[in-house]
Amino acid sequence: YGGTTETGDGEGDPTGIVEINEILKDKPHLITEAIKFLKARIKDRSPATSCIAMDLLDQCMQTNGLQFQLLVIKKVLQRMFKFSLPNKGNHPNIQQKAASLVRSWAATYSSDARLAEFGNVAKELARKEEVARQQALAVSGGMPAPRAAPARPPAYGYPQEYPQNAYGDAWSPDPYGGY
């Protein structure tokens, strides 16, 4: 649990991550339970927790060998694929992290025929990303989407909790202009 808990700097507890890897090396019968736990932490409501769990999963993939990698294909890869898809409402950090890991795993592991599913998922991700790019271009008429204007600071003297209109005037809940 400590390996996937944020320490305040957006990173997991490095000691916890090392300990989890050591436990899994010493007790490989716990790999299935670890994957279940990581799968649950990846879908956590907190983007920071999800990203930390993805980092831990990646480190476990690197250090715990073929058995771990095969179980990831069976138990977690489709969830990672779902989180990596563009325009599916996932937090941008989660989407970018999941997509990066899917591509990285494909490059690292798909040369082994037993782990070819990593490559298949990465190809499907690339196809979905291209479709999303084409749709974005079609919606914008072939032009890249315009960037949003930076937020303006509130007009002097108005409370921050009242939104402003385009002229910088604060909206008031009182129809007669008072607060």
Short mmCIF file of C-alpha atoms in Angstrom, two decimals:
data_model
loop_
_atom_site.label_atom_id
_atom_site.label_comp_id
_atom_site.label_asym_id
_atom_site.label_seq_id
_atom_site.Cartn_x
_atom_site.Cartn_y
_atom_site.Cartn_z
CA TYR A 1 0.00 0.00 0.00
CA GLY A 2 2.83 2.40 0.84
CA GLY A 3 4.32 2.09 -2.62
CA THR A 4 1.18 3.56 -4.19
CA THR A 5 0.53 6.28 -1.63
CA GLU A 6 1.48 9.81 -2.60
CA THR A 7 4.22 11.38 -0.50
CA GLY A 8 3.24 14.97 -1.30
CA ASP A 9 5.58 15.42 -4.25
CA GLY A 10 3.50 13.41 -6.73
CA GLU A 11 5.72 10.38 -6.28
CA GLY A 12 5.13 7.13 -4.45
CA ASP A 13 7.15 6.10 -1.44
CA PRO A 14 10.44 4.89 -2.99
CA THR A 15 11.14 2.64 -0.01
CA GLY A 16 7.70 1.06 -0.33
CA ILE A 17 8.25 0.46 -4.05
CA VAL A 18 11.59 -1.27 -3.41
CA GLU A 19 10.08 -3.35 -0.60
CA ILE A 20 7.18 -4.49 -2.80
CA ASN A 21 9.59 -5.58 -5.53
CA GLU A 22 11.74 -7.46 -3.00
CA ILE A 23 8.70 -9.23 -1.51
CA LEU A 24 7.52 -10.30 -4.96
CA LYS A 25 10.97 -11.66 -5.81
CA ASP A 26 11.11 -13.65 -2.56
CA LYS A 27 7.47 -14.78 -2.64
CA PRO A 28 6.33 -15.21 -6.25
CA HIS A 29 3.06 -16.79 -5.09
CA LEU A 30 1.98 -13.24 -4.11
CA ILE A 31 2.25 -11.93 -7.69
CA THR A 32 -1.43 -12.56 -8.47
CA GLU A 33 -2.51 -10.64 -5.36
CA ALA A 34 -0.12 -7.80 -6.17
CA ILE A 35 -1.55 -7.47 -9.68
CA LYS A 36 -5.12 -7.39 -8.31
CA PHE A 37 -4.09 -4.67 -5.88
CA LEU A 38 -2.31 -2.62 -8.54
CA LYS A 39 -5.25 -2.95 -10.91
CA ALA A 40 -7.53 -1.54 -8.20
CA ARG A 41 -5.11 1.31 -7.42
CA ILE A 42 -4.80 2.21 -11.12
CA LYS A 43 -8.52 2.96 -11.25
CA ASP A 44 -8.36 5.07 -8.07
CA ARG A 45 -10.17 8.42 -8.20
CA SER A 46 -6.97 10.30 -7.51
CA PRO A 47 -4.90 10.83 -10.68
CA ALA A 48 -1.72 10.97 -8.58
CA THR A 49 -2.47 7.57 -7.00
CA SER A 50 -3.30 6.07 -10.41
CA CYS A 51 -0.05 7.32 -11.93
CA ILE A 52 2.00 6.08 -8.97
CA ALA A 53 0.34 2.65 -9.26
CA MET A 54 1.18 2.61 -12.98
CA ASP A 55 4.81 3.43 -12.18
CA LEU A 56 4.94 0.62 -9.63
CA LEU A 57 3.35 -1.79 -12.13
CA ASP A 58 6.00 -0.83 -14.69
CA GLN A 59 8.83 -1.38 -12.20
CA CYS A 60 7.37 -4.74 -11.21
CA MET A 61 7.14 -5.68 -14.89
CA GLN A 62 10.85 -4.94 -15.27
CA THR A 63 12.01 -6.80 -12.18
CA ASN A 64 9.65 -9.76 -11.77
CA GLY A 65 9.95 -11.45 -15.14
CA LEU A 66 7.77 -13.43 -17.48
CA GLN A 67 5.21 -14.72 -14.98
CA PHE A 68 4.38 -11.17 -13.90
CA GLN A 69 4.27 -9.92 -17.50
CA LEU A 70 1.90 -12.70 -18.58
CA LEU A 71 -0.44 -11.93 -15.69
CA VAL A 72 -0.38 -8.24 -16.62
CA ILE A 73 -1.52 -9.19 -20.13
CA LYS A 74 -4.31 -11.30 -18.68
CA LYS A 75 -5.48 -9.01 -15.86
CA VAL A 76 -4.42 -5.39 -16.43
CA LEU A 77 -3.51 -4.66 -20.05
CA GLN A 78 -7.08 -4.00 -21.24
CA ARG A 79 -7.65 -1.53 -18.39
CA MET A 80 -4.41 0.26 -19.28
CA PHE A 81 -5.55 0.34 -22.91
CA LYS A 82 -8.90 1.84 -21.87
CA PHE A 83 -7.18 4.52 -19.81
CA SER A 84 -4.76 5.31 -22.66
CA LEU A 85 -7.49 6.10 -25.20
CA PRO A 86 -7.84 9.76 -26.18
CA ASN A 87 -11.16 11.56 -25.75
CA LYS A 88 -12.59 9.07 -23.27
CA GLY A 89 -12.88 11.45 -20.32
CA ASN A 90 -9.83 10.21 -18.45
CA HIS A 91 -7.66 12.70 -16.58
CA PRO A 92 -4.92 13.88 -19.00
CA ASN A 93 -2.11 12.71 -16.70
CA ILE A 94 -3.62 9.22 -16.49
CA GLN A 95 -4.21 9.08 -20.25
CA GLN A 96 -0.66 10.19 -21.06
CA LYS A 97 0.93 7.87 -18.51
CA ALA A 98 -1.10 4.83 -19.63
CA ALA A 99 -0.41 5.52 -23.32
CA SER A 100 3.30 5.95 -22.64
CA LEU A 101 3.48 2.67 -20.73
CA VAL A 102 1.52 0.73 -23.38
CA ARG A 103 3.94 1.96 -26.06
CA SER A 104 6.98 1.29 -23.86
CA TRP A 105 5.84 -2.23 -23.00
CA ALA A 106 5.23 -2.97 -26.68
CA ALA A 107 8.74 -1.83 -27.58
CA THR A 108 10.29 -3.78 -24.71
CA TYR A 109 8.32 -7.04 -24.59
CA SER A 110 6.51 -7.71 -27.89
CA SER A 111 9.54 -9.37 -29.51
CA ASP A 112 8.76 -12.44 -27.34
CA ALA A 113 5.88 -14.34 -29.01
CA ARG A 114 4.32 -15.04 -25.60
CA LEU A 115 4.11 -11.30 -24.96
CA ALA A 116 2.97 -10.24 -28.44
CA GLU A 117 -0.29 -8.89 -27.02
CA PHE A 118 1.61 -5.81 -25.82
CA GLY A 119 2.43 -5.02 -29.46
CA ASN A 120 -1.15 -5.67 -30.58
CA VAL A 121 -2.56 -3.29 -27.97
CA ALA A 122 0.00 -0.61 -28.88
CA LYS A 123 -0.99 -0.89 -32.57
CA GLU A 124 -4.65 -0.53 -31.66
CA LEU A 125 -3.80 2.49 -29.50
CA ALA A 126 -1.91 4.10 -32.40
CA ARG A 127 -4.91 3.49 -34.65
CA LYS A 128 -7.34 5.04 -32.12
CA GLU A 129 -5.04 8.05 -31.63
CA GLU A 130 -4.92 8.61 -35.39
CA VAL A 131 -8.73 8.42 -35.62
CA ALA A 132 -9.00 10.97 -32.79
CA ARG A 133 -6.52 13.27 -34.61
CA GLN A 134 -8.51 12.99 -37.85
CA GLN A 135 -11.77 13.75 -36.01
CA ALA A 136 -10.23 16.79 -34.34
CA LEU A 137 -9.05 18.07 -37.72
CA ALA A 138 -12.47 17.46 -39.29
CA VAL A 139 -14.23 19.34 -36.50
CA SER A 140 -11.85 22.30 -36.80
CA GLY A 141 -12.14 22.38 -40.61
CA GLY A 142 -8.59 21.17 -41.18
CA MET A 143 -7.10 23.77 -38.89
CA PRO A 144 -5.56 22.91 -35.54
CA ALA A 145 -7.86 23.66 -32.63
CA PRO A 146 -7.43 27.19 -31.25
CA ARG A 147 -5.84 27.55 -27.86
CA ALA A 148 -8.00 28.81 -25.04
CA ALA A 149 -7.41 32.39 -23.92
CA PRO A 150 -5.64 32.68 -20.59
CA ALA A 151 -7.89 33.38 -17.62
CA ARG A 152 -8.13 37.05 -16.69
CA PRO A 153 -7.59 38.11 -13.11
CA PRO A 154 -10.73 39.38 -11.37
CA ALA A 155 -11.55 43.07 -11.71
CA TYR A 156 -10.30 45.14 -8.79
CA GLY A 157 -12.68 45.23 -5.86
CA TYR A 158 -14.92 42.29 -6.78
CA PRO A 159 -14.94 39.17 -4.67
CA GLN A 160 -13.24 36.21 -6.32
CA GLU A 161 -16.24 33.94 -5.85
CA TYR A 162 -18.37 35.92 -8.32
CA PRO A 163 -17.63 35.10 -11.97
CA GLN A 164 -17.08 37.92 -14.44
CA ASN A 165 -18.65 38.61 -17.78
CA ALA A 166 -16.64 39.44 -20.92
CA TYR A 167 -16.33 43.10 -19.82
CA GLY A 168 -14.80 42.31 -16.44
CA ASP A 169 -17.97 43.06 -14.49
CA ALA A 170 -18.75 40.68 -11.68
CA TRP A 171 -22.03 38.80 -11.72
CA SER A 172 -24.00 39.21 -8.56
CA PRO A 173 -26.61 36.81 -7.20
CA ASP A 174 -28.67 39.88 -6.17
CA PRO A 175 -30.72 41.12 -9.19
CA TYR A 176 -30.36 44.73 -7.92
CA GLY A 177 -26.57 44.67 -8.12
CA GLY A 178 -25.73 44.23 -4.45
CA TYR A 179 -23.88 41.37 -2.88
#
